[in-house]
mmCIF file of C-alpha atoms in Angstrom:
data_model
loop_
_atom_site.group_PDB
_atom_site.id
_atom_site.type_symbol
_atom_site.label_atom_id
_atom_site.label_comp_id
_atom_site.label_asym_id
_atom_site.label_seq_id
_atom_site.Cartn_x
_atom_site.Cartn_y
_atom_site.Cartn_z
ATOM 1 C CA UNK A 384 -65.600 -142.167 -68.209
ATOM 2 C CA UNK A 385 -67.009 -138.668 -68.794
ATOM 3 C CA UNK A 386 -68.555 -138.232 -72.217
ATOM 4 C CA UNK A 387 -69.524 -134.905 -73.737
ATOM 5 C CA UNK A 388 -71.600 -134.120 -76.804
ATOM 6 C CA UNK A 389 -70.445 -131.499 -79.251
ATOM 7 C CA UNK A 390 -73.696 -131.001 -81.145
ATOM 8 C CA UNK A 391 -73.499 -129.290 -84.511
ATOM 9 C CA UNK A 392 -76.722 -127.708 -85.801
ATOM 10 C CA UNK A 393 -76.892 -125.963 -89.153
ATOM 11 C CA UNK A 394 -78.262 -122.424 -89.050
ATOM 12 C CA UNK A 395 -79.589 -123.085 -92.552
ATOM 13 C CA UNK A 396 -80.867 -126.298 -94.080
ATOM 14 C CA UNK A 397 -77.609 -128.255 -94.062
ATOM 15 C CA UNK A 398 -74.064 -127.934 -92.757
ATOM 16 C CA UNK A 399 -71.149 -127.762 -95.232
ATOM 17 C CA UNK A 400 -69.577 -131.040 -96.322
ATOM 18 C CA UNK A 401 -66.149 -130.143 -94.939
ATOM 19 C CA UNK A 402 -67.467 -129.583 -91.416
ATOM 20 C CA UNK A 403 -67.156 -133.118 -90.062
ATOM 21 C CA UNK A 404 -63.539 -133.430 -91.188
ATOM 22 C CA UNK A 405 -62.635 -130.035 -89.754
ATOM 23 C CA UNK A 406 -64.230 -130.806 -86.387
ATOM 24 C CA UNK A 407 -62.634 -134.240 -86.179
ATOM 25 C CA UNK A 408 -59.216 -132.692 -86.815
ATOM 26 C CA UNK A 409 -59.913 -129.984 -84.228
ATOM 27 C CA UNK A 410 -60.755 -132.634 -81.621
ATOM 28 C CA UNK A 411 -57.605 -134.579 -82.466
ATOM 29 C CA UNK A 412 -55.535 -131.417 -82.006
ATOM 30 C CA UNK A 413 -57.154 -130.354 -78.701
ATOM 31 C CA UNK A 414 -55.245 -131.517 -75.590
ATOM 32 C CA UNK A 415 -57.317 -133.340 -72.988
ATOM 33 C CA UNK A 416 -60.061 -134.335 -75.459
ATOM 34 C CA UNK A 417 -60.393 -137.735 -77.137
ATOM 35 C CA UNK A 418 -62.739 -138.590 -79.999
ATOM 36 C CA UNK A 419 -65.292 -141.226 -79.015
ATOM 37 C CA UNK A 420 -68.026 -141.564 -81.648
ATOM 38 C CA UNK A 421 -70.430 -139.826 -84.030
ATOM 39 C CA UNK A 422 -74.210 -139.907 -83.846
ATOM 40 C CA UNK A 423 -76.173 -138.509 -86.771
ATOM 41 C CA UNK A 424 -79.265 -136.683 -85.484
ATOM 42 C CA UNK A 425 -80.558 -135.345 -88.796
ATOM 43 C CA UNK A 426 -79.237 -135.913 -92.287
ATOM 44 C CA UNK A 427 -76.928 -132.942 -93.097
ATOM 45 C CA UNK A 428 -78.735 -130.788 -90.456
ATOM 46 C CA UNK A 429 -77.516 -131.935 -87.034
ATOM 47 C CA UNK A 430 -74.832 -134.281 -85.764
ATOM 48 C CA UNK A 431 -73.328 -135.255 -82.396
ATOM 49 C CA UNK A 432 -69.585 -135.620 -81.975
ATOM 50 C CA UNK A 433 -69.151 -137.554 -78.725
ATOM 51 C CA UNK A 434 -65.863 -136.813 -76.992
ATOM 52 C CA UNK A 435 -64.182 -138.108 -73.855
ATOM 53 C CA UNK A 436 -62.168 -136.084 -71.375
ATOM 54 C CA UNK A 437 -58.714 -137.559 -70.994
ATOM 55 C CA UNK A 438 -58.218 -136.704 -67.307
ATOM 56 C CA UNK A 439 -61.173 -137.596 -65.079
ATOM 57 C CA UNK A 440 -59.635 -135.978 -61.979
ATOM 58 C CA UNK A 441 -59.421 -132.603 -63.666
ATOM 59 C CA UNK A 442 -62.847 -132.771 -65.287
ATOM 60 C CA UNK A 443 -64.120 -129.320 -64.242
ATOM 61 C CA UNK A 444 -60.825 -127.690 -65.110
ATOM 62 C CA UNK A 445 -60.673 -129.405 -68.480
ATOM 63 C CA UNK A 446 -64.299 -128.512 -69.299
ATOM 64 C CA UNK A 447 -63.649 -124.878 -68.389
ATOM 65 C CA UNK A 448 -60.624 -124.838 -70.662
ATOM 66 C CA UNK A 449 -62.093 -126.658 -73.674
ATOM 67 C CA UNK A 450 -65.481 -124.918 -73.874
ATOM 68 C CA UNK A 451 -63.963 -121.623 -75.147
ATOM 69 C CA UNK A 452 -61.913 -123.625 -77.650
ATOM 70 C CA UNK A 453 -65.012 -125.287 -79.110
ATOM 71 C CA UNK A 454 -66.754 -121.906 -79.193
ATOM 72 C CA UNK A 455 -63.764 -120.419 -81.004
ATOM 73 C CA UNK A 456 -63.817 -123.276 -83.524
ATOM 74 C CA UNK A 457 -67.436 -122.430 -84.388
ATOM 75 C CA UNK A 458 -66.696 -118.696 -84.595
ATOM 76 C CA UNK A 459 -63.717 -119.255 -86.897
ATOM 77 C CA UNK A 460 -65.724 -121.644 -89.075
ATOM 78 C CA UNK A 461 -68.678 -119.234 -89.341
ATOM 79 C CA UNK A 462 -66.463 -116.254 -90.120
ATOM 80 C CA UNK A 463 -65.731 -117.787 -93.518
ATOM 81 C CA UNK A 464 -69.322 -118.696 -94.327
ATOM 82 C CA UNK A 465 -72.567 -117.101 -95.428
ATOM 83 C CA UNK A 466 -75.536 -117.359 -93.034
ATOM 84 C CA UNK A 467 -76.959 -120.465 -94.744
ATOM 85 C CA UNK A 468 -73.690 -122.353 -94.191
ATOM 86 C CA UNK A 469 -73.063 -121.311 -90.599
ATOM 87 C CA UNK A 470 -73.405 -123.591 -87.604
ATOM 88 C CA UNK A 471 -74.126 -123.585 -83.891
ATOM 89 C CA UNK A 472 -71.947 -125.789 -81.702
ATOM 90 C CA UNK A 473 -73.271 -126.850 -78.301
ATOM 91 C CA UNK A 474 -70.935 -128.612 -75.865
ATOM 92 C CA UNK A 475 -72.563 -130.312 -72.881
ATOM 93 C CA UNK A 476 -72.429 -133.530 -70.818
ATOM 94 C CA UNK A 477 -73.653 -136.430 -72.937
ATOM 95 C CA UNK A 478 -75.555 -138.081 -70.111
ATOM 96 C CA UNK A 479 -78.733 -136.458 -68.828
ATOM 97 C CA UNK A 480 -79.603 -134.416 -71.902
ATOM 98 C CA UNK A 481 -83.020 -136.062 -72.089
ATOM 99 C CA UNK A 482 -83.704 -135.709 -68.355
ATOM 100 C CA UNK A 483 -85.204 -132.221 -68.604
ATOM 101 C CA UNK A 484 -88.405 -131.695 -66.600
ATOM 102 C CA UNK A 485 -89.126 -127.973 -67.016
ATOM 103 C CA UNK A 486 -88.915 -125.596 -69.991
ATOM 104 C CA UNK A 487 -89.406 -121.859 -69.489
ATOM 105 C CA UNK A 488 -89.662 -119.579 -72.529
ATOM 106 C CA UNK A 489 -89.506 -115.860 -73.085
ATOM 107 C CA UNK A 490 -92.383 -114.663 -75.287
ATOM 108 C CA UNK A 491 -91.412 -111.728 -77.518
ATOM 109 C CA UNK A 492 -88.898 -112.667 -80.238
ATOM 110 C CA UNK A 493 -88.794 -116.194 -78.798
ATOM 111 C CA UNK A 494 -92.170 -117.981 -78.838
ATOM 112 C CA UNK A 495 -93.453 -115.278 -81.183
ATOM 113 C CA UNK A 496 -91.465 -113.389 -83.791
ATOM 114 C CA UNK A 497 -92.650 -109.914 -82.755
ATOM 115 C CA UNK A 498 -92.218 -107.482 -79.870
ATOM 116 C CA UNK A 499 -95.772 -106.915 -78.622
ATOM 117 C CA UNK A 500 -95.109 -103.502 -77.118
ATOM 118 C CA UNK A 501 -93.944 -102.294 -80.534
ATOM 119 C CA UNK A 502 -97.138 -103.635 -82.097
ATOM 120 C CA UNK A 503 -99.201 -101.680 -79.554
ATOM 121 C CA UNK A 504 -97.056 -98.596 -80.142
ATOM 122 C CA UNK A 505 -98.061 -98.709 -83.795
ATOM 123 C CA UNK A 506 -101.579 -97.649 -82.767
ATOM 124 C CA UNK A 507 -100.157 -94.381 -81.438
ATOM 125 C CA UNK A 508 -97.557 -93.822 -84.136
ATOM 126 C CA UNK A 509 -94.676 -94.181 -81.665
ATOM 127 C CA UNK A 510 -93.382 -97.558 -82.855
ATOM 128 C CA UNK A 511 -89.928 -96.242 -83.769
ATOM 129 C CA UNK A 512 -89.438 -94.583 -80.379
ATOM 130 C CA UNK A 513 -90.537 -97.718 -78.525
ATOM 131 C CA UNK A 514 -88.391 -99.976 -80.705
ATOM 132 C CA UNK A 515 -85.300 -97.909 -79.990
ATOM 133 C CA UNK A 516 -85.835 -98.222 -76.225
ATOM 134 C CA UNK A 517 -86.680 -101.934 -76.490
ATOM 135 C CA UNK A 518 -83.535 -102.763 -78.438
ATOM 136 C CA UNK A 519 -81.331 -100.908 -75.964
ATOM 137 C CA UNK A 520 -82.975 -102.734 -73.049
ATOM 138 C CA UNK A 521 -82.612 -106.153 -74.695
ATOM 139 C CA UNK A 522 -78.924 -105.432 -75.308
ATOM 140 C CA UNK A 523 -78.583 -104.754 -71.589
ATOM 141 C CA UNK A 524 -77.835 -101.059 -72.047
ATOM 142 C CA UNK A 525 -80.879 -99.818 -70.077
ATOM 143 C CA UNK A 526 -82.457 -100.852 -66.783
ATOM 144 C CA UNK A 527 -85.489 -102.969 -67.709
ATOM 145 C CA UNK A 528 -87.934 -101.407 -65.247
ATOM 146 C CA UNK A 529 -87.061 -97.869 -66.338
ATOM 147 C CA UNK A 530 -87.207 -98.792 -70.011
ATOM 148 C CA UNK A 531 -90.599 -100.454 -69.530
ATOM 149 C CA UNK A 532 -91.984 -97.351 -67.795
ATOM 150 C CA UNK A 533 -90.702 -95.157 -70.636
ATOM 151 C CA UNK A 534 -92.236 -97.363 -73.300
ATOM 152 C CA UNK A 535 -95.564 -97.903 -71.549
ATOM 153 C CA UNK A 536 -95.831 -94.147 -70.981
ATOM 154 C CA UNK A 537 -95.837 -93.674 -74.740
ATOM 155 C CA UNK A 538 -98.907 -95.925 -75.051
ATOM 156 C CA UNK A 539 -101.253 -93.669 -73.085
ATOM 157 C CA UNK A 540 -104.573 -93.007 -74.754
ATOM 158 C CA UNK A 541 -104.679 -96.109 -76.988
ATOM 159 C CA UNK A 542 -108.179 -97.654 -76.961
ATOM 160 C CA UNK A 543 -108.028 -100.994 -75.165
ATOM 161 C CA UNK A 544 -111.471 -102.575 -75.661
ATOM 162 C CA UNK A 545 -110.573 -104.595 -78.771
ATOM 163 C CA UNK A 546 -106.811 -104.240 -78.491
ATOM 164 C CA UNK A 547 -105.950 -107.762 -77.386
ATOM 165 C CA UNK A 548 -108.251 -109.475 -79.877
ATOM 166 C CA UNK A 549 -106.697 -107.462 -82.688
ATOM 167 C CA UNK A 550 -103.166 -108.165 -81.512
ATOM 168 C CA UNK A 551 -103.844 -111.887 -81.131
ATOM 169 C CA UNK A 552 -105.000 -112.057 -84.749
ATOM 170 C CA UNK A 553 -101.669 -110.549 -85.809
ATOM 171 C CA UNK A 554 -99.385 -112.737 -83.706
ATOM 172 C CA UNK A 555 -96.816 -114.784 -85.608
ATOM 173 C CA UNK A 556 -95.783 -117.861 -83.649
ATOM 174 C CA UNK A 557 -92.121 -118.680 -84.153
ATOM 175 C CA UNK A 558 -91.621 -121.539 -86.635
ATOM 176 C CA UNK A 559 -91.135 -124.810 -84.802
ATOM 177 C CA UNK A 560 -92.635 -123.570 -81.514
ATOM 178 C CA UNK A 561 -95.880 -125.591 -81.826
ATOM 179 C CA UNK A 562 -93.946 -128.760 -82.660
ATOM 180 C CA UNK A 563 -91.455 -128.203 -79.848
ATOM 181 C CA UNK A 564 -94.065 -127.551 -77.178
ATOM 182 C CA UNK A 565 -96.217 -130.464 -78.365
ATOM 183 C CA UNK A 566 -93.262 -132.841 -78.208
ATOM 184 C CA UNK A 567 -92.083 -131.583 -74.819
ATOM 185 C CA UNK A 568 -95.587 -132.029 -73.389
ATOM 186 C CA UNK A 569 -95.651 -135.585 -74.735
ATOM 187 C CA UNK A 570 -92.458 -136.165 -72.766
ATOM 188 C CA UNK A 571 -94.235 -134.965 -69.627
ATOM 189 C CA UNK A 572 -92.235 -131.750 -69.356
ATOM 190 C CA UNK A 573 -93.770 -128.746 -67.565
ATOM 191 C CA UNK A 574 -93.884 -125.644 -69.772
ATOM 192 C CA UNK A 575 -94.194 -121.947 -69.033
ATOM 193 C CA UNK A 576 -93.829 -118.503 -70.585
ATOM 194 C CA UNK A 577 -92.324 -115.663 -68.555
ATOM 195 C CA UNK A 578 -92.573 -112.366 -70.386
ATOM 196 C CA UNK A 579 -91.616 -108.761 -69.898
ATOM 197 C CA UNK A 580 -94.581 -108.156 -72.207
ATOM 198 C CA UNK A 581 -98.233 -108.276 -71.225
ATOM 199 C CA UNK A 582 -100.396 -110.923 -69.599
ATOM 200 C CA UNK A 583 -103.442 -110.841 -71.937
ATOM 201 C CA UNK A 584 -101.356 -112.088 -74.843
ATOM 202 C CA UNK A 585 -99.179 -114.353 -72.699
ATOM 203 C CA UNK A 586 -102.337 -116.126 -71.494
ATOM 204 C CA UNK A 587 -103.611 -116.503 -75.049
ATOM 205 C CA UNK A 588 -100.277 -117.915 -76.169
ATOM 206 C CA UNK A 589 -100.307 -120.271 -73.177
ATOM 207 C CA UNK A 590 -103.646 -121.658 -74.356
ATOM 208 C CA UNK A 591 -102.578 -121.833 -78.004
ATOM 209 C CA UNK A 592 -99.383 -123.794 -77.274
ATOM 210 C CA UNK A 593 -100.667 -125.861 -74.364
ATOM 211 C CA UNK A 594 -98.346 -124.320 -71.765
ATOM 212 C CA UNK A 595 -98.821 -124.785 -68.036
ATOM 213 C CA UNK A 596 -97.814 -121.316 -66.787
ATOM 214 C CA UNK A 597 -97.872 -117.731 -68.017
ATOM 215 C CA UNK A 598 -96.567 -114.669 -66.185
ATOM 216 C CA UNK A 599 -96.238 -111.170 -67.663
ATOM 217 C CA UNK A 600 -96.919 -107.508 -66.921
ATOM 218 C CA UNK A 601 -100.291 -105.802 -66.490
ATOM 219 C CA UNK A 602 -101.314 -102.565 -68.202
ATOM 220 C CA UNK A 603 -103.565 -100.105 -66.385
ATOM 221 C CA UNK A 604 -106.611 -98.749 -68.170
ATOM 222 C CA UNK A 605 -108.696 -95.626 -67.565
ATOM 223 C CA UNK A 606 -111.748 -93.948 -69.030
ATOM 224 C CA UNK A 607 -111.108 -91.210 -71.558
ATOM 225 C CA UNK A 608 -112.952 -88.130 -70.231
ATOM 226 C CA UNK A 609 -113.722 -86.928 -73.755
ATOM 227 C CA UNK A 610 -114.882 -90.124 -75.448
ATOM 228 C CA UNK A 611 -115.919 -92.255 -72.483
ATOM 229 C CA UNK A 612 -113.935 -95.135 -73.948
ATOM 230 C CA UNK A 613 -111.503 -97.380 -72.079
ATOM 231 C CA UNK A 614 -107.910 -96.503 -72.933
ATOM 232 C CA UNK A 615 -104.423 -97.404 -71.735
ATOM 233 C CA UNK A 616 -103.310 -95.124 -68.905
ATOM 234 C CA UNK A 617 -99.592 -95.295 -69.726
ATOM 235 C CA UNK A 618 -98.811 -97.210 -66.539
ATOM 236 C CA UNK A 619 -98.481 -100.800 -65.325
ATOM 237 C CA UNK A 620 -99.745 -102.313 -62.092
ATOM 238 C CA UNK A 621 -98.532 -105.191 -59.958
ATOM 239 C CA UNK A 622 -95.030 -106.637 -59.867
ATOM 240 C CA UNK A 623 -92.849 -106.071 -62.926
ATOM 241 C CA UNK A 624 -91.702 -109.240 -64.682
ATOM 242 C CA UNK A 625 -88.066 -108.279 -65.180
ATOM 243 C CA UNK A 626 -84.914 -110.407 -65.180
ATOM 244 C CA UNK A 627 -84.908 -110.929 -61.415
ATOM 245 C CA UNK A 628 -88.602 -111.835 -61.390
ATOM 246 C CA UNK A 629 -88.144 -114.332 -64.216
ATOM 247 C CA UNK A 630 -85.413 -116.100 -62.234
ATOM 248 C CA UNK A 631 -87.620 -116.098 -59.125
ATOM 249 C CA UNK A 632 -90.634 -117.437 -61.027
ATOM 250 C CA UNK A 633 -88.624 -120.217 -62.676
ATOM 251 C CA UNK A 634 -87.480 -121.394 -59.259
ATOM 252 C CA UNK A 635 -91.019 -121.125 -57.865
ATOM 253 C CA UNK A 636 -92.494 -123.186 -60.714
ATOM 254 C CA UNK A 637 -89.773 -125.794 -60.301
ATOM 255 C CA UNK A 638 -90.444 -126.041 -56.555
ATOM 256 C CA UNK A 639 -94.223 -126.282 -57.055
ATOM 257 C CA UNK A 640 -93.696 -129.254 -59.356
ATOM 258 C CA UNK A 641 -90.953 -130.964 -57.352
ATOM 259 C CA UNK A 642 -88.384 -130.335 -60.080
ATOM 260 C CA UNK A 643 -84.686 -129.794 -59.442
ATOM 261 C CA UNK A 644 -83.649 -126.597 -61.264
ATOM 262 C CA UNK A 645 -80.707 -128.499 -62.757
ATOM 263 C CA UNK A 646 -83.359 -130.210 -64.917
ATOM 264 C CA UNK A 647 -84.830 -126.879 -66.029
ATOM 265 C CA UNK A 648 -84.144 -125.134 -69.344
ATOM 266 C CA UNK A 649 -84.633 -121.407 -69.992
ATOM 267 C CA UNK A 650 -84.981 -120.120 -73.571
ATOM 268 C CA UNK A 651 -84.835 -116.438 -74.500
ATOM 269 C CA UNK A 652 -83.254 -113.722 -76.597
ATOM 270 C CA UNK A 653 -82.772 -110.667 -74.356
ATOM 271 C CA UNK A 654 -80.537 -109.524 -71.540
ATOM 272 C CA UNK A 655 -83.473 -109.804 -69.138
ATOM 273 C CA UNK A 656 -83.475 -113.578 -69.774
ATOM 274 C CA UNK A 657 -79.920 -114.130 -68.544
ATOM 275 C CA UNK A 658 -80.792 -114.394 -64.853
ATOM 276 C CA UNK A 659 -83.346 -117.149 -65.408
ATOM 277 C CA UNK A 660 -80.805 -118.929 -67.618
ATOM 278 C CA UNK A 661 -78.355 -118.590 -64.745
ATOM 279 C CA UNK A 662 -80.598 -120.349 -62.223
ATOM 280 C CA UNK A 663 -81.754 -123.021 -64.697
ATOM 281 C CA UNK A 664 -79.627 -126.048 -65.356
ATOM 282 C CA UNK A 665 -79.346 -125.036 -68.998
ATOM 283 C CA UNK A 666 -79.930 -121.859 -70.986
ATOM 284 C CA UNK A 667 -80.532 -121.463 -74.714
ATOM 285 C CA UNK A 668 -79.983 -118.073 -76.363
ATOM 286 C CA UNK A 669 -82.460 -118.098 -79.260
ATOM 287 C CA UNK A 670 -81.322 -115.816 -82.123
ATOM 288 C CA UNK A 671 -80.274 -113.586 -79.272
ATOM 289 C CA UNK A 672 -78.524 -110.292 -78.730
ATOM 290 C CA UNK A 673 -74.678 -110.562 -78.678
ATOM 291 C CA UNK A 674 -74.433 -110.205 -74.886
ATOM 292 C CA UNK A 675 -76.879 -113.080 -74.420
ATOM 293 C CA UNK A 676 -75.160 -115.295 -76.996
ATOM 294 C CA UNK A 677 -71.885 -114.766 -75.164
ATOM 295 C CA UNK A 678 -73.154 -115.419 -71.635
ATOM 296 C CA UNK A 679 -75.734 -118.196 -72.117
ATOM 297 C CA UNK A 680 -74.662 -121.834 -71.907
ATOM 298 C CA UNK A 681 -75.430 -122.237 -75.594
ATOM 299 C CA UNK A 682 -76.826 -120.377 -78.587
ATOM 300 C CA UNK A 683 -79.208 -121.510 -81.300
ATOM 301 C CA UNK A 684 -79.443 -119.321 -84.401
ATOM 302 C CA UNK A 685 -81.470 -121.475 -86.757
ATOM 303 C CA UNK A 686 -84.873 -120.772 -88.290
ATOM 304 C CA UNK A 687 -86.958 -123.224 -86.240
ATOM 305 C CA UNK A 688 -87.389 -123.807 -82.510
ATOM 306 C CA UNK A 689 -87.917 -127.451 -83.393
ATOM 307 C CA UNK A 690 -84.114 -127.631 -83.533
ATOM 308 C CA UNK A 691 -84.049 -127.439 -79.718
ATOM 309 C CA UNK A 692 -84.765 -131.180 -79.832
ATOM 310 C CA UNK A 693 -81.276 -131.722 -81.277
ATOM 311 C CA UNK A 694 -79.734 -129.994 -78.262
ATOM 312 C CA UNK A 695 -81.557 -132.532 -76.094
ATOM 313 C CA UNK A 696 -80.110 -135.353 -78.174
ATOM 314 C CA UNK A 697 -83.203 -136.390 -80.136
ATOM 315 C CA UNK A 698 -82.862 -137.597 -83.732
ATOM 316 C CA UNK A 699 -85.305 -136.821 -86.536
ATOM 317 C CA UNK A 700 -87.127 -140.184 -86.282
ATOM 318 C CA UNK A 701 -87.544 -139.655 -82.517
ATOM 319 C CA UNK A 702 -88.755 -136.088 -83.060
ATOM 320 C CA UNK A 703 -91.292 -137.161 -85.675
ATOM 321 C CA UNK A 704 -92.691 -139.695 -83.215
ATOM 322 C CA UNK A 705 -93.020 -137.002 -80.548
ATOM 323 C CA UNK A 706 -94.840 -134.443 -82.670
ATOM 324 C CA UNK A 707 -97.150 -136.665 -84.714
#
């Protein structure tokens, strides 16, 4: 018997009262899917509808056919609602959700709420120009390497001596990230951050959140001939951490730790995160760009990364035990 979880997570503080009835009726009306049971994960915030596939022999075919239907149900439901009443619906095999061994996160707009390169650009008054390029790259409209070179070129001449200390003091960690990483570590899960941003801050975030790995880009520095001070040269050095590199690094980390990539999860918001989501067993698009929401295995658009626990099948009492 193949069981699947249709996990509903409110994007606000609670899902609308009519949701459970609407979803139950949708399941009843969907060929090849049978209602099995309900498991409440969090009062009014998250709930599991467990369903059974009617035809075991055609499991892959049925899954391929019903996943778009569940996605369409959520889209139709959300179209009638304000943000606070919208939901995310995640359909996945019920068994094995808690068997994850590796979590890899993007940094900018995922583990932190900001885009670091835009913060640096503010020192040179080119924040708007950099933001425009960044947004196009994250939507998948520009080649990442070329967009990075363009953006980094605009940073030339910024004093670097105290740059990273100042930026660290301004970092805003995404709500729920400390609780999520603490709980995942308690479960013995290996954690890493792979960023198209810059290694000084990635390393500091690694230490702050207790991660095991951090990989990001390196900025070259030079001496200003007029002031004698160390400044950014407008170039990077070493390998670029782009989408391909993120996928490669995820697989390398998994291999180093004897982890099957099917038990790996990749979390990110930009187009350059899609390849690592593709090689991981599961991908979570976190408040992501439309292209990423469409192509990732699931999307989470709530206000706290703590809600990732619901995707793994943990209830509030279990989560509280993990993060205390």
